[in-house]
Coordinates of C-alpha atoms and ligand atoms in Angstrom, one line a residue:
M858 CA 0.9 24.6 8.2
S859 CA 0.4 21.1 9.4
Q860 CA -2.8 19.9 11.0
R861 CA -0.8 19.0 14.0
G862 CA 0.2 22.7 14.3
F863 CA -3.3 23.7 13.8
R864 CA -4.8 21.7 16.6
G865 CA -2.5 22.0 19.4
N866 CA -0.8 25.4 19.6
R867 CA -2.1 28.5 21.2
Y868 CA 0.5 30.9 19.8
L869 CA 1.4 32.0 16.3
T870 CA 4.9 31.2 15.0
E871 CA 7.0 34.1 13.7
E872 CA 6.4 32.7 10.3
E873 CA 2.6 32.7 10.8
K874 CA 2.7 36.3 12.2
A875 CA 4.7 37.5 9.2
A876 CA 2.3 35.7 6.8
K877 CA -0.9 37.0 8.5
P878 CA -3.5 37.1 5.7
K879 CA -5.3 40.3 5.0
V880 CA -8.9 39.4 5.8
T881 CA -10.8 41.1 3.1
K882 CA -14.5 41.0 2.1
E883 CA -13.5 39.0 -1.0
L884 CA -11.7 36.4 1.1
L885 CA -14.7 36.0 3.4
F886 CA -17.1 35.8 0.4
R887 CA -14.9 33.3 -1.2
I888 CA -15.0 31.1 1.9
A889 CA -18.7 31.6 2.2
G890 CA -19.0 30.3 -1.4
Y891 CA -17.8 26.9 -0.2
L892 CA -20.4 26.9 2.6
K893 CA -23.3 28.1 0.5
P894 CA -24.3 24.7 -0.9
Y895 CA -24.7 23.4 2.6
A896 CA -26.5 26.5 4.0
K897 CA -29.6 24.6 5.2
Q898 CA -27.6 22.0 7.0
M899 CA -25.5 24.7 8.6
I900 CA -28.5 26.6 9.9
L901 CA -29.7 23.3 11.4
V902 CA -26.3 22.7 13.0
L903 CA -26.3 26.2 14.5
L904 CA -29.7 25.7 16.0
L905 CA -28.7 22.3 17.4
I906 CA -25.5 23.7 18.9
A907 CA -27.5 26.6 20.5
F908 CA -30.1 24.2 21.9
S909 CA -27.6 21.6 23.3
S910 CA -25.4 24.3 24.8
M911 CA -28.3 25.7 26.7
L912 CA -29.6 22.3 27.7
S913 CA -26.2 21.3 29.0
L914 CA -26.4 24.1 31.6
Y915 CA -29.8 23.0 32.8
P916 CA -28.6 20.2 35.2
S917 CA -26.4 22.8 36.9
I918 CA -29.3 25.2 37.3
I919 CA -31.6 22.4 38.6
T920 CA -29.0 21.4 41.2
G921 CA -30.2 24.4 43.3
R922 CA -33.8 23.1 43.3
I923 CA -32.6 19.6 44.1
I924 CA -30.9 20.9 47.2
D925 CA -33.5 23.5 48.3
E926 CA -36.8 21.7 47.4
G927 CA -35.7 18.1 47.6
L928 CA -32.9 17.7 50.2
I929 CA -33.4 20.5 52.6
K930 CA -37.2 20.2 52.6
Q931 CA -36.8 16.4 52.6
D932 CA -39.4 16.0 49.8
M933 CA -38.6 12.6 48.3
G934 CA -41.2 13.0 45.5
M935 CA -39.7 16.3 44.4
L936 CA -36.2 15.0 44.7
I937 CA -36.9 12.0 42.4
K938 CA -38.8 14.2 40.0
L939 CA -35.9 16.7 39.8
I940 CA -33.3 14.0 39.5
L941 CA -35.2 12.4 36.6
L942 CA -35.7 15.7 34.9
S943 CA -32.0 16.5 35.2
L944 CA -31.2 13.0 33.8
F945 CA -33.6 13.4 30.8
V946 CA -32.3 16.8 30.0
T947 CA -28.7 15.5 30.1
I948 CA -29.6 12.6 27.8
G949 CA -31.5 14.9 25.5
A950 CA -28.6 17.3 25.3
Q951 CA -26.2 14.4 24.5
L952 CA -28.6 13.0 21.8
I953 CA -28.7 16.4 20.2
N954 CA -25.0 16.5 20.4
V955 CA -24.7 13.2 18.5
L956 CA -27.0 14.5 15.8
Q957 CA -25.1 17.8 15.7
S958 CA -21.7 16.0 15.4
Y959 CA -23.0 13.8 12.6
L960 CA -24.4 16.8 10.6
N961 CA -21.3 18.8 11.3
S962 CA -18.9 16.2 10.1
W963 CA -21.1 15.6 7.1
I964 CA -20.9 19.2 6.1
A965 CA -17.1 19.4 6.8
Q966 CA -16.5 16.2 4.8
H967 CA -18.5 17.5 1.9
I968 CA -16.8 20.9 1.9
T969 CA -13.4 19.3 1.9
F970 CA -14.6 16.7 -0.7
D971 CA -15.5 19.7 -3.0
M972 CA -12.2 21.4 -2.3
R973 CA -10.0 18.3 -2.8
N974 CA -11.7 17.6 -6.1
Q975 CA -11.4 21.2 -7.2
M976 CA -7.7 21.2 -6.2
F977 CA -6.9 17.9 -7.9
K978 CA -8.6 19.1 -11.1
H979 CA -6.7 22.4 -11.0
L980 CA -3.4 20.7 -10.3
Q981 CA -3.9 18.3 -13.2
S982 CA -4.4 21.3 -15.5
M983 CA -1.2 23.0 -14.3
S984 CA 1.7 23.0 -16.7
H985 CA 4.8 20.9 -16.6
R986 CA 6.7 24.0 -15.6
F987 CA 4.6 24.2 -12.4
F988 CA 5.7 20.7 -11.4
T989 CA 9.3 21.2 -12.3
T990 CA 9.4 24.5 -10.3
N991 CA 7.4 23.6 -7.2
N992 CA 8.4 21.3 -4.5
Q993 CA 6.5 18.1 -4.7
G994 CA 6.1 18.0 -0.9
D995 CA 4.5 21.4 -1.0
I996 CA 2.0 20.3 -3.6
I997 CA 1.1 17.2 -1.6
T998 CA 0.8 19.3 1.6
R999 CA -1.9 21.5 -0.1
M1000 CA -3.8 18.5 -1.1
T1001 CA -3.6 16.8 2.3
S1002 CA -2.8 18.7 5.4
D1003 CA -4.0 22.1 4.3
I1004 CA -7.4 20.8 3.2
S1005 CA -7.6 18.6 6.3
G1006 CA -6.9 21.8 8.3
V1007 CA -10.0 23.3 6.7
Q1008 CA -12.0 20.3 7.8
S1009 CA -10.7 20.8 11.3
I1010 CA -11.8 24.5 11.2
M1011 CA -15.3 23.3 10.2
T1012 CA -15.6 20.5 12.7
N1013 CA -13.7 22.0 15.7
T1014 CA -13.2 25.8 15.5
L1015 CA -16.5 27.0 14.3
V1016 CA -18.5 24.6 16.6
S1017 CA -16.3 25.5 19.6
I1018 CA -16.7 29.3 19.1
L1019 CA -20.4 29.0 18.8
S1020 CA -21.1 26.6 21.6
N1021 CA -18.6 28.4 23.9
S1022 CA -20.2 31.7 23.3
I1023 CA -23.7 30.4 23.9
T1024 CA -22.6 28.5 27.1
L1025 CA -20.9 31.6 28.4
V1026 CA -23.8 34.0 27.7
T1027 CA -26.3 31.6 29.1
A1028 CA -24.2 30.8 32.2
L1029 CA -23.6 34.6 32.8
A1030 CA -27.3 35.4 32.5
A1031 CA -28.3 32.5 34.8
M1032 CA -25.7 33.6 37.4
F1033 CA -26.8 37.3 37.3
Q1034 CA -30.4 36.2 37.6
K1035 CA -29.6 34.2 40.7
N1036 CA -27.5 36.8 42.4
A1037 CA -25.7 39.8 40.8
L1038 CA -23.2 40.4 43.5
L1039 CA -22.1 36.7 43.7
A1040 CA -22.0 36.6 39.9
V1041 CA -19.6 39.5 39.9
I1042 CA -17.4 38.0 42.6
G1043 CA -17.2 34.7 40.8
I1044 CA -16.3 36.3 37.5
I1045 CA -13.5 38.4 39.0
I1046 CA -11.4 35.2 39.2
V1047 CA -11.9 34.5 35.5
P1048 CA -9.1 36.8 34.1
L1049 CA -6.7 35.4 36.8
F1050 CA -7.5 32.0 35.4
T1051 CA -6.1 32.9 32.0
L1052 CA -2.7 33.8 33.3
P1053 CA -1.3 30.3 33.8
T1054 CA -2.9 29.3 30.6
K1055 CA -0.8 31.8 28.7
A1056 CA 2.4 31.1 30.5
V1057 CA 2.3 27.4 30.4
G1058 CA 0.8 27.5 27.0
K1059 CA 3.9 29.3 25.7
T1060 CA 6.3 26.7 27.2
R1061 CA 4.2 24.0 25.8
W1062 CA 4.2 25.7 22.4
E1063 CA 8.0 25.9 22.4
I1064 CA 8.2 22.2 23.2
T1065 CA 5.7 21.4 20.5
N1066 CA 7.5 23.5 18.0
E1067 CA 10.8 21.6 18.8
A1068 CA 8.9 18.3 18.6
Q1069 CA 7.5 19.3 15.2
Q1070 CA 11.1 20.0 13.9
C1071 CA 12.1 16.6 15.3
H1072 CA 9.1 15.0 13.6
D1073 CA 10.1 16.6 10.2
E1074 CA 13.7 15.4 10.7
I1075 CA 12.4 11.9 11.4
N1076 CA 10.3 12.0 8.3
G1077 CA 13.3 13.2 6.3
I1078 CA 15.4 10.3 7.5
L1079 CA 12.6 7.8 6.8
N1080 CA 12.1 9.3 3.3
E1081 CA 15.8 9.2 2.5
T1082 CA 16.7 5.8 3.9
L1083 CA 13.5 3.8 3.3
S1084 CA 12.9 4.9 -0.3
V1085 CA 14.0 2.4 -3.0
S1086 CA 17.0 4.4 -4.2
G1087 CA 17.9 5.6 -0.7
Q1088 CA 17.9 2.1 0.6
L1089 CA 20.1 1.0 -2.3
L1090 CA 22.6 3.7 -1.5
V1091 CA 22.7 2.8 2.2
K1092 CA 23.4 -0.8 1.3
L1093 CA 26.0 -0.1 -1.3
F1094 CA 27.9 2.2 1.0
N1095 CA 27.4 0.0 4.1
K1096 CA 25.8 2.8 6.0
E1097 CA 23.1 0.8 7.9
E1098 CA 24.8 1.4 11.3
R1099 CA 25.3 5.1 10.7
E1100 CA 21.7 5.5 9.6
Y1101 CA 20.4 3.5 12.6
H1102 CA 22.3 5.7 15.0
R1103 CA 21.1 8.9 13.2
Y1104 CA 17.5 7.6 13.5
E1105 CA 18.0 6.3 17.1
S1106 CA 19.3 9.6 18.4
I1107 CA 16.5 11.7 16.9
N1108 CA 14.0 9.2 18.0
R1109 CA 15.4 9.5 21.6
K1110 CA 15.1 13.3 21.4
M1111 CA 11.5 12.9 20.4
V1112 CA 10.8 10.7 23.4
Q1113 CA 12.3 13.3 25.8
L1114 CA 10.3 16.1 24.2
N1115 CA 7.1 14.1 24.4
I1116 CA 7.7 13.5 28.1
K1117 CA 8.5 17.1 28.7
E1118 CA 5.4 18.2 26.9
S1119 CA 3.1 15.9 28.9
M1120 CA 4.7 17.1 32.1
A1121 CA 4.2 20.8 31.1
G1122 CA 0.6 19.8 30.6
R1123 CA 0.6 18.2 34.1
W1124 CA 1.8 21.4 35.8
F1125 CA -0.6 23.3 33.7
R1126 CA -3.5 21.3 35.0
L1127 CA -2.3 21.6 38.6
V1128 CA -2.1 25.4 38.4
L1129 CA -5.5 25.5 36.6
S1130 CA -7.3 23.4 39.1
T1131 CA -5.9 25.5 42.0
F1132 CA -7.2 28.6 40.4
A1133 CA -10.4 26.9 39.5
T1134 CA -11.1 26.2 43.2
I1135 CA -10.5 29.9 44.2
G1136 CA -13.7 31.1 42.5
P1137 CA -16.1 28.7 44.1
M1138 CA -14.4 29.3 47.5
L1139 CA -15.0 33.1 47.1
I1140 CA -18.7 32.4 46.2
Y1141 CA -19.1 30.1 49.2
L1142 CA -17.5 32.7 51.5
V1143 CA -19.3 35.8 50.3
G1144 CA -22.5 33.8 49.8
G1145 CA -22.2 32.3 53.3
I1146 CA -21.8 35.8 54.8
L1147 CA -24.7 37.2 52.8
M1148 CA -27.0 34.2 53.7
M1149 CA -26.1 34.2 57.3
K1150 CA -25.9 38.0 58.0
Y1151 CA -27.8 40.0 55.4
D1152 CA -30.0 38.2 52.8
S1153 CA -32.2 35.5 54.0
S1154 CA -33.7 34.9 50.6
L1155 CA -30.4 33.4 49.3
T1156 CA -30.5 29.6 49.7
V1157 CA -27.9 26.9 49.8
G1158 CA -29.2 25.7 46.4
D1159 CA -28.6 29.2 44.9
I1160 CA -25.0 29.2 46.1
T1161 CA -24.5 25.7 44.7
V1162 CA -26.0 26.7 41.3
L1163 CA -23.7 29.7 41.2
V1164 CA -20.6 27.6 41.9
A1165 CA -21.7 25.0 39.3
L1166 CA -22.3 27.7 36.6
L1167 CA -19.0 29.3 37.4
G1168 CA -17.3 25.9 36.8
K1169 CA -19.0 25.8 33.4
M1170 CA -17.5 29.1 32.4
Y1171 CA -13.7 28.5 32.6
Q1172 CA -13.3 26.3 29.6
P1173 CA -15.4 28.5 27.2
V1174 CA -13.5 31.7 28.4
N1175 CA -10.2 30.0 27.7
S1176 CA -11.3 28.9 24.3
L1177 CA -12.6 32.2 23.3
L1178 CA -9.5 34.0 24.4
N1179 CA -7.6 31.9 21.9
F1180 CA -10.1 32.7 19.2
S1181 CA -7.8 35.2 17.4
V1182 CA -5.1 32.6 17.0
D1183 CA -7.6 30.1 15.5
W1184 CA -9.1 32.8 13.3
I1185 CA -5.7 33.9 11.8
R1186 CA -4.7 30.3 11.3
S1187 CA -8.0 29.5 9.6
M1188 CA -7.8 32.5 7.3
S1189 CA -4.2 31.8 6.3
L1190 CA -5.1 28.2 5.6
F1191 CA -7.8 29.3 3.2
Q1192 CA -5.5 31.9 1.8
R1193 CA -2.8 29.2 1.1
I1194 CA -5.4 27.1 -0.7
F1195 CA -6.8 30.0 -2.7
D1196 CA -3.3 31.0 -3.7
Y1197 CA -3.0 27.7 -5.5
F1198 CA -6.4 28.0 -7.1
D1199 CA -5.4 31.4 -8.4
M1200 CA -2.3 30.2 -10.1
E1201 CA -2.9 30.7 -13.8
V1202 CA -3.1 27.6 -16.0
E1203 CA -0.3 28.2 -18.4
I1204 CA -1.1 25.7 -21.2
K1205 CA -4.8 25.7 -22.0
N1206 CA -7.2 25.7 -24.9
C1207 CA -7.7 28.9 -26.7
D1208 CA -11.2 30.4 -27.0
H1209 CA -12.2 28.5 -30.1
P1210 CA -10.0 25.4 -30.2
V1211 CA -9.9 23.5 -33.6
I1212 CA -10.4 19.8 -34.1
L1213 CA -9.2 18.7 -37.5
D1214 CA -11.4 16.2 -39.4
D1215 CA -8.8 15.0 -41.9
V1216 CA -5.6 14.3 -40.1
Q1217 CA -2.4 14.0 -42.2
G1218 CA 0.2 14.3 -39.5
S1219 CA 2.7 16.9 -40.7
I1220 CA 4.8 19.1 -38.4
E1221 CA 6.4 22.3 -39.2
F1222 CA 8.6 24.5 -37.0
K1223 CA 8.7 28.1 -38.2
D1224 CA 11.3 30.4 -36.7
V1225 CA 10.8 28.9 -33.2
C1226 CA 12.6 30.5 -30.3
F1227 CA 12.3 29.3 -26.8
H1228 CA 13.7 29.8 -23.3
Y1229 CA 12.8 28.5 -19.9
N1230 CA 14.2 31.7 -18.2
P1231 CA 14.5 34.9 -20.1
D1232 CA 18.2 35.2 -19.3
R1233 CA 19.1 32.0 -21.3
Q1234 CA 17.9 31.4 -24.8
I1235 CA 17.6 27.6 -25.4
L1236 CA 16.3 27.4 -29.0
K1237 CA 17.1 29.9 -31.7
N1238 CA 15.2 30.2 -35.0
I1239 CA 14.4 26.5 -35.4
N1240 CA 12.9 25.7 -38.9
F1241 CA 12.1 22.3 -40.2
T1242 CA 9.2 20.4 -41.8
L1243 CA 8.2 16.8 -41.2
S1244 CA 5.9 15.5 -43.9
P1245 CA 3.4 12.7 -43.3
G1246 CA 5.0 9.3 -43.4
K1247 CA 8.5 10.7 -43.1
S1248 CA 10.9 10.6 -40.2
I1249 CA 13.4 13.0 -38.7
A1250 CA 16.3 12.2 -36.4
I1251 CA 17.6 14.9 -34.1
V1252 CA 21.1 14.6 -33.0
G1253 CA 23.4 16.8 -31.0
P1254 CA 25.5 17.2 -27.9
S1255 CA 23.9 16.8 -24.5
G1256 CA 22.1 20.0 -23.5
S1257 CA 21.8 21.3 -27.0
G1258 CA 18.0 21.5 -26.8
K1259 CA 16.8 18.2 -28.4
S1260 CA 14.2 17.3 -25.7
T1261 CA 13.1 20.9 -25.6
I1262 CA 12.2 20.8 -29.3
I1263 CA 10.0 17.7 -29.0
N1264 CA 8.3 19.1 -25.8
L1265 CA 7.0 22.0 -27.9
I1266 CA 5.0 19.6 -30.2
P1267 CA 2.4 18.3 -27.6
R1268 CA 2.5 21.7 -25.9
I1269 CA 4.4 20.6 -22.8
Y1270 CA 5.7 24.1 -23.2
D1271 CA 4.6 26.9 -25.6
V1272 CA 7.0 28.6 -27.9
I1273 CA 8.2 32.1 -27.0
S1274 CA 8.2 33.2 -30.6
G1275 CA 7.6 31.6 -34.0
E1276 CA 5.1 28.7 -34.5
V1277 CA 4.8 25.0 -34.3
L1278 CA 2.3 23.8 -36.9
F1279 CA 0.4 20.6 -37.0
D1280 CA -1.1 20.0 -40.4
G1281 CA -0.6 23.7 -41.1
V1282 CA -2.5 24.8 -37.9
D1283 CA -0.6 26.5 -35.0
V1284 CA -0.7 23.9 -32.1
R1285 CA -1.9 26.7 -29.8
K1286 CA -5.1 26.9 -31.8
L1287 CA -5.8 23.2 -31.8
D1288 CA -7.9 21.5 -29.1
L1289 CA -5.3 20.3 -26.5
S1290 CA -6.8 16.8 -26.1
F1291 CA -7.1 16.4 -29.8
L1292 CA -3.4 17.4 -30.3
R1293 CA -2.2 15.1 -27.5
D1294 CA -4.2 12.2 -28.9
Q1295 CA -2.3 12.6 -32.2
I1296 CA 1.1 12.3 -30.5
G1297 CA 2.7 9.3 -28.9
L1298 CA 5.8 10.1 -26.9
V1299 CA 8.3 7.6 -25.6
S1300 CA 10.6 9.5 -23.3
Q1301 CA 13.9 8.5 -21.8
E1302 CA 12.3 8.4 -18.4
T1303 CA 9.8 5.6 -18.8
Y1304 CA 7.2 6.0 -16.1
L1305 CA 5.2 2.9 -15.2
F1306 CA 2.5 2.9 -12.5
N1307 CA 2.7 0.4 -9.7
G1308 CA 0.3 -2.2 -11.2
T1309 CA 0.4 -5.1 -13.6
I1310 CA 2.0 -5.0 -17.1
K1311 CA -1.5 -5.2 -18.6
E1312 CA -2.8 -2.3 -16.5
N1313 CA 0.1 -0.2 -17.6
L1314 CA -0.5 -1.1 -21.2
L1315 CA -4.3 -0.4 -21.0
Y1316 CA -3.5 3.1 -19.7
A1317 CA -2.8 4.0 -23.4
N1318 CA -6.1 2.5 -24.6
E1319 CA -8.6 1.3 -22.2
K1320 CA -10.5 -0.5 -24.9
A1321 CA -7.6 -2.5 -26.2
T1322 CA -8.4 -6.2 -26.5
D1323 CA -6.0 -9.0 -25.4
D1324 CA -5.1 -9.6 -29.0
M1325 CA -4.3 -5.9 -29.6
I1326 CA -2.1 -5.9 -26.5
I1327 CA -0.2 -9.0 -27.6
E1328 CA 0.3 -7.6 -31.1
A1329 CA 1.7 -4.4 -29.7
C1330 CA 4.0 -6.3 -27.4
K1331 CA 5.2 -8.5 -30.2
K1332 CA 6.1 -5.4 -32.3
A1333 CA 7.9 -3.9 -29.3
N1334 CA 9.8 -7.1 -28.8
I1335 CA 8.6 -7.6 -25.2
H1336 CA 6.0 -10.3 -25.7
D1337 CA 8.4 -13.2 -25.2
F1338 CA 9.7 -11.7 -22.0
I1339 CA 6.2 -11.2 -20.6
S1340 CA 5.1 -14.7 -21.6
K1341 CA 8.0 -16.2 -19.7
Q1342 CA 6.9 -14.5 -16.4
P1343 CA 4.9 -16.8 -14.2
E1344 CA 2.0 -14.3 -14.1
G1345 CA 2.4 -13.3 -17.7
Y1346 CA 0.6 -10.0 -18.5
N1347 CA -0.6 -9.9 -14.8
T1348 CA 3.0 -9.5 -13.5
M1349 CA 3.3 -6.6 -11.1
V1350 CA 5.9 -4.1 -12.4
G1351 CA 6.8 -2.8 -8.9
N1352 CA 7.1 0.7 -7.6
R1353 CA 7.5 2.9 -10.7
G1354 CA 8.4 -0.2 -12.7
L1355 CA 11.5 -0.8 -10.7
K1356 CA 11.1 -4.6 -11.0
L1357 CA 11.9 -4.3 -14.7
S1358 CA 15.2 -3.5 -16.3
G1359 CA 15.8 -0.3 -18.2
G1360 CA 15.5 -2.1 -21.6
E1361 CA 12.3 -3.9 -20.6
K1362 CA 10.7 -0.7 -19.4
Q1363 CA 11.5 1.0 -22.6
R1364 CA 10.1 -1.8 -24.7
L1365 CA 7.0 -1.8 -22.6
S1366 CA 6.6 1.9 -23.1
I1367 CA 7.0 1.4 -26.9
A1368 CA 4.2 -1.2 -26.7
R1369 CA 2.1 1.3 -24.7
V1370 CA 2.5 4.0 -27.4
L1371 CA 1.7 1.5 -30.1
L1372 CA -1.6 0.7 -28.4
K1373 CA -2.3 4.4 -28.4
D1374 CA -1.7 4.3 -32.2
P1375 CA -0.8 8.0 -32.6
T1376 CA -0.4 9.9 -35.9
I1377 CA 3.0 11.1 -34.9
L1378 CA 5.5 9.1 -32.9
I1379 CA 8.1 10.9 -30.9
F1380 CA 10.9 8.8 -29.5
D1381 CA 13.6 10.0 -27.1
E1382 CA 16.2 7.2 -27.2
A1383 CA 17.6 6.3 -23.9
T1384 CA 21.3 7.4 -23.6
S1385 CA 21.9 4.9 -20.8
S1386 CA 24.0 2.1 -22.2
L1387 CA 22.0 -1.1 -22.6
D1388 CA 23.6 -4.4 -23.3
S1389 CA 23.8 -5.3 -27.0
I1390 CA 20.9 -7.8 -26.7
S1391 CA 18.6 -5.2 -25.2
E1392 CA 19.8 -2.7 -27.6
D1393 CA 19.1 -5.0 -30.5
L1394 CA 15.6 -5.8 -29.2
I1395 CA 14.8 -2.1 -28.9
Q1396 CA 16.4 -1.3 -32.2
S1397 CA 14.5 -4.0 -34.1
A1398 CA 11.3 -2.7 -32.5
I1399 CA 12.0 0.9 -33.5
D1400 CA 13.3 0.6 -37.0
P1401 CA 10.1 -0.7 -38.6
L1402 CA 8.2 2.0 -36.6
I1403 CA 10.4 4.8 -38.0
S1404 CA 9.8 3.6 -41.6
S1405 CA 6.1 3.1 -41.1
K1406 CA 5.1 6.1 -39.0
T1407 CA 5.6 9.8 -39.1
S1408 CA 8.2 10.1 -36.5
I1409 CA 10.7 12.3 -34.8
I1410 CA 13.5 10.6 -32.9
I1411 CA 16.1 12.0 -30.7
A1412 CA 18.8 9.5 -31.8
H1413 CA 21.7 8.2 -29.9
R1414 CA 22.3 5.1 -32.1
L1415 CA 23.6 4.9 -35.6
S1416 CA 21.0 2.5 -36.9
T1417 CA 18.2 4.9 -35.8
V1418 CA 20.0 7.8 -37.6
L1419 CA 20.4 5.7 -40.7
A1420 CA 16.7 4.7 -40.7
A1421 CA 15.5 8.4 -40.7
D1422 CA 14.7 10.4 -43.8
E1423 CA 16.4 13.5 -42.6
I1424 CA 18.9 14.2 -39.8
L1425 CA 18.9 17.6 -38.0
V1426 CA 22.1 18.4 -36.1
L1427 CA 21.5 20.6 -33.2
K1428 CA 24.2 22.6 -31.4
E1429 CA 23.6 25.2 -28.7
G1430 CA 19.9 25.5 -29.6
Q1431 CA 20.5 26.0 -33.4
I1432 CA 20.2 23.6 -36.3
V1433 CA 23.8 23.7 -37.6
E1434 CA 23.6 21.0 -40.2
R1435 CA 20.9 19.0 -41.9
G1436 CA 20.7 16.2 -44.5
Q1437 CA 21.4 12.5 -44.8
H1438 CA 24.1 10.5 -43.2
Q1439 CA 26.6 10.5 -46.0
Q1440 CA 26.2 14.2 -46.8
L1441 CA 26.7 15.1 -43.2
V1442 CA 29.8 12.9 -42.7
E1443 CA 31.3 14.7 -45.7
L1444 CA 30.7 18.1 -44.2
N1445 CA 33.3 17.2 -41.5
G1446 CA 31.5 19.3 -38.9
T1447 CA 29.5 18.7 -35.7
Y1448 CA 27.8 15.6 -37.1
T1449 CA 31.2 14.1 -38.0
E1450 CA 32.4 14.8 -34.5
L1451 CA 29.3 13.0 -33.1
Y1452 CA 29.7 10.2 -35.6
E1453 CA 33.4 9.6 -34.6
T1454 CA 32.7 9.8 -30.8
Q1455 CA 29.2 8.3 -30.5
F1456 CA 27.9 6.5 -33.5
K1457 CA 31.0 4.8 -34.9
R1458 CA 31.7 3.1 -31.6
A1459 CA 28.2 1.7 -31.7
L1460 CA 28.7 0.6 -35.3
E1461 CA 31.9 -1.2 -34.4
K1462 CA 30.1 -3.0 -31.6
I1463 CA 27.5 -4.2 -34.0
E1464 CA 30.1 -5.3 -36.6
M1465 CA 32.0 -7.2 -33.9
K1466 CA 28.8 -8.9 -32.9
S1467 CA 27.9 -10.0 -36.4
E1468 CA 31.4 -11.4 -36.9
E1469 CA 31.0 -13.4 -33.7
T1470 CA 27.7 -14.7 -34.9
M1471 CA 29.2 -15.7 -38.2
I1472 CA 32.0 -17.6 -36.5
Ligands
LIG1328 P1 20.2 15.5 -23.4 O1 20.7 14.9 -24.6 O2 21.3 15.5 -22.3 O3 18.9 15.0 -22.9 P2 19.0 17.8 -24.7 O4 19.8 18.2 -25.9 O5 17.8 17.0 -24.8 O6 20.0 17.1 -23.7 P3 17.4 19.7 -23.3 O7 16.9 18.7 -22.3 O8 16.5 20.1 -24.3 O9 18.8 19.2 -23.9 O10 17.9 21.0 -22.5 C1 18.5 22.1 -23.1 C2 18.9 23.1 -22.0 O11 17.8 23.5 -21.3 C3 19.8 22.4 -21.0 O12 20.9 23.3 -20.9 C4 19.0 22.4 -19.7 O13 19.8 22.7 -18.6 C5 17.9 23.4 -19.9 N1 16.6 23.0 -19.4 C6 16.0 21.8 -19.6 N2 14.8 21.7 -18.9 C7 14.8 22.9 -18.2 C8 13.8 23.4 -17.3 N3 12.7 22.7 -17.0 N4 14.0 24.6 -16.7 C9 15.2 25.3 -17.0 N5 16.1 24.8 -17.9 C10 15.9 23.7 -18.5

């Protein structure tokens, strides 16, 4: 639910009605848990609200004395005294209001601060599966709008319920104390007053709903067309005009809806003010008859006070009538947030996680089976051992499960059966941070933050010195490129690194992993075709790494395959062949097929290039 929806609308949507949360004792206690640290401040706010609500009625009550004792009796001293009293009380009530608002928003901000931090921490601990399954927009909505909605409940809903109830009770008591009959007559009109509120409110809600859909559509268009890749698509297909018209027409609809909404508000106010005048008229009429014919003790001042108090009752009544809508919305907002908090953290430390003192860096897969969904097995009985200092290349057709294998090592996912061992210990028994510290993964999708090259490199090791950075970049063959940039290592990489080419990004991410200096290097070679120069630069960065570090490489290039100590050939989730290049070629199986289609072509390209160089 958006904050916009929360603030404005007086009716629940069908969706909201269907998802009405069950308000249980547990839910209320859980909410109270967030308020508890601020209990003292909350009590103070409640007292301040009660005090200022009562004080704000005082000027209306005093009006009667101003008229009777000041104006009618023509007592100037009393008149000035009462006016000053009324003024001071009003100023006092306003000052208390300021203090109350400050305290109130302080509490609301602190509660949402706690919730946001808790949510961020929780989301960070969620597994990769959570992020691949859930809509990114939904996740962001929980963090932003939903929690802002909670803030709005604290600052607006609770305060309004409390202050309106106190105002209403005090006004009622004061009216009855003045004259019970007139009080009853005045109040008769109150239910009538709610009718137009409901009718006009409904129309308004429908318009707002439509406007909300328009708003979402506009956001969708903006997201699609003003994002980096969207904008590129628009340009390449020459769709600027089409996109402009699409935007213009929805924007126009929005304008019409906004005008309609404000006019519905205008009629609403007109009907309201008409009804609002009927109550006072009745009091004047009946009060006048009483005063003139039956009850000489009733004064002009009394009638004025009754009218003034009645005027103060309309808004609180209206607000309180809508209390149930606000209540349901508040509860479902909390429920939505709690639903996220209750999602189990899939990949976490076991009860007594192990940290190894003497790290060798061996990996063993023992009968590993894995699936993302039970109806489709992805890995079947995978067995292999990677000894310290050695390297393994995994090759296989697209979709055969290569990336899935490497994801099981740093526990991006956990095995379904079998074991992945690091130095002989099941990775699920190792401390998660310790395990991930040992592993450096360069994936195909190189992710860079929008910052400078240096900032991106320091992400791997905050303590790295400039010399260490330069050394890593030299090894990754990216130092020369960086040095040629006007800003050098302080060059901005752009949104997700989009100012850099695919090859540059990959070399930068190799340098980043080198700075991390992991025990085991996992490298997922990019399948995207890079030009031969970029390829060479990457290759000459990787080859020495493969021979110097314990590594697993998902290989797409022959030289990588040749540099590895063992090659695993994967097909449909199974290791179908294993060995060294020459042995595998002689088998004339899956590897030979891959060699003929993929690697040989790359080899021919390299040979052609070296011939060109010789010429
Ligand atoms: P490529 O060489 O194209 O990168 P790959 O051999 O690395 O392929 P994987 O990425 O391991 O293959 O995927 C193996 C299978 O698992 C694929 O069929 C893919 O559709 C499926 N798969 C991958 N990730 C997920 C996921 N998060 N949820 C469900 N299925 C997935």
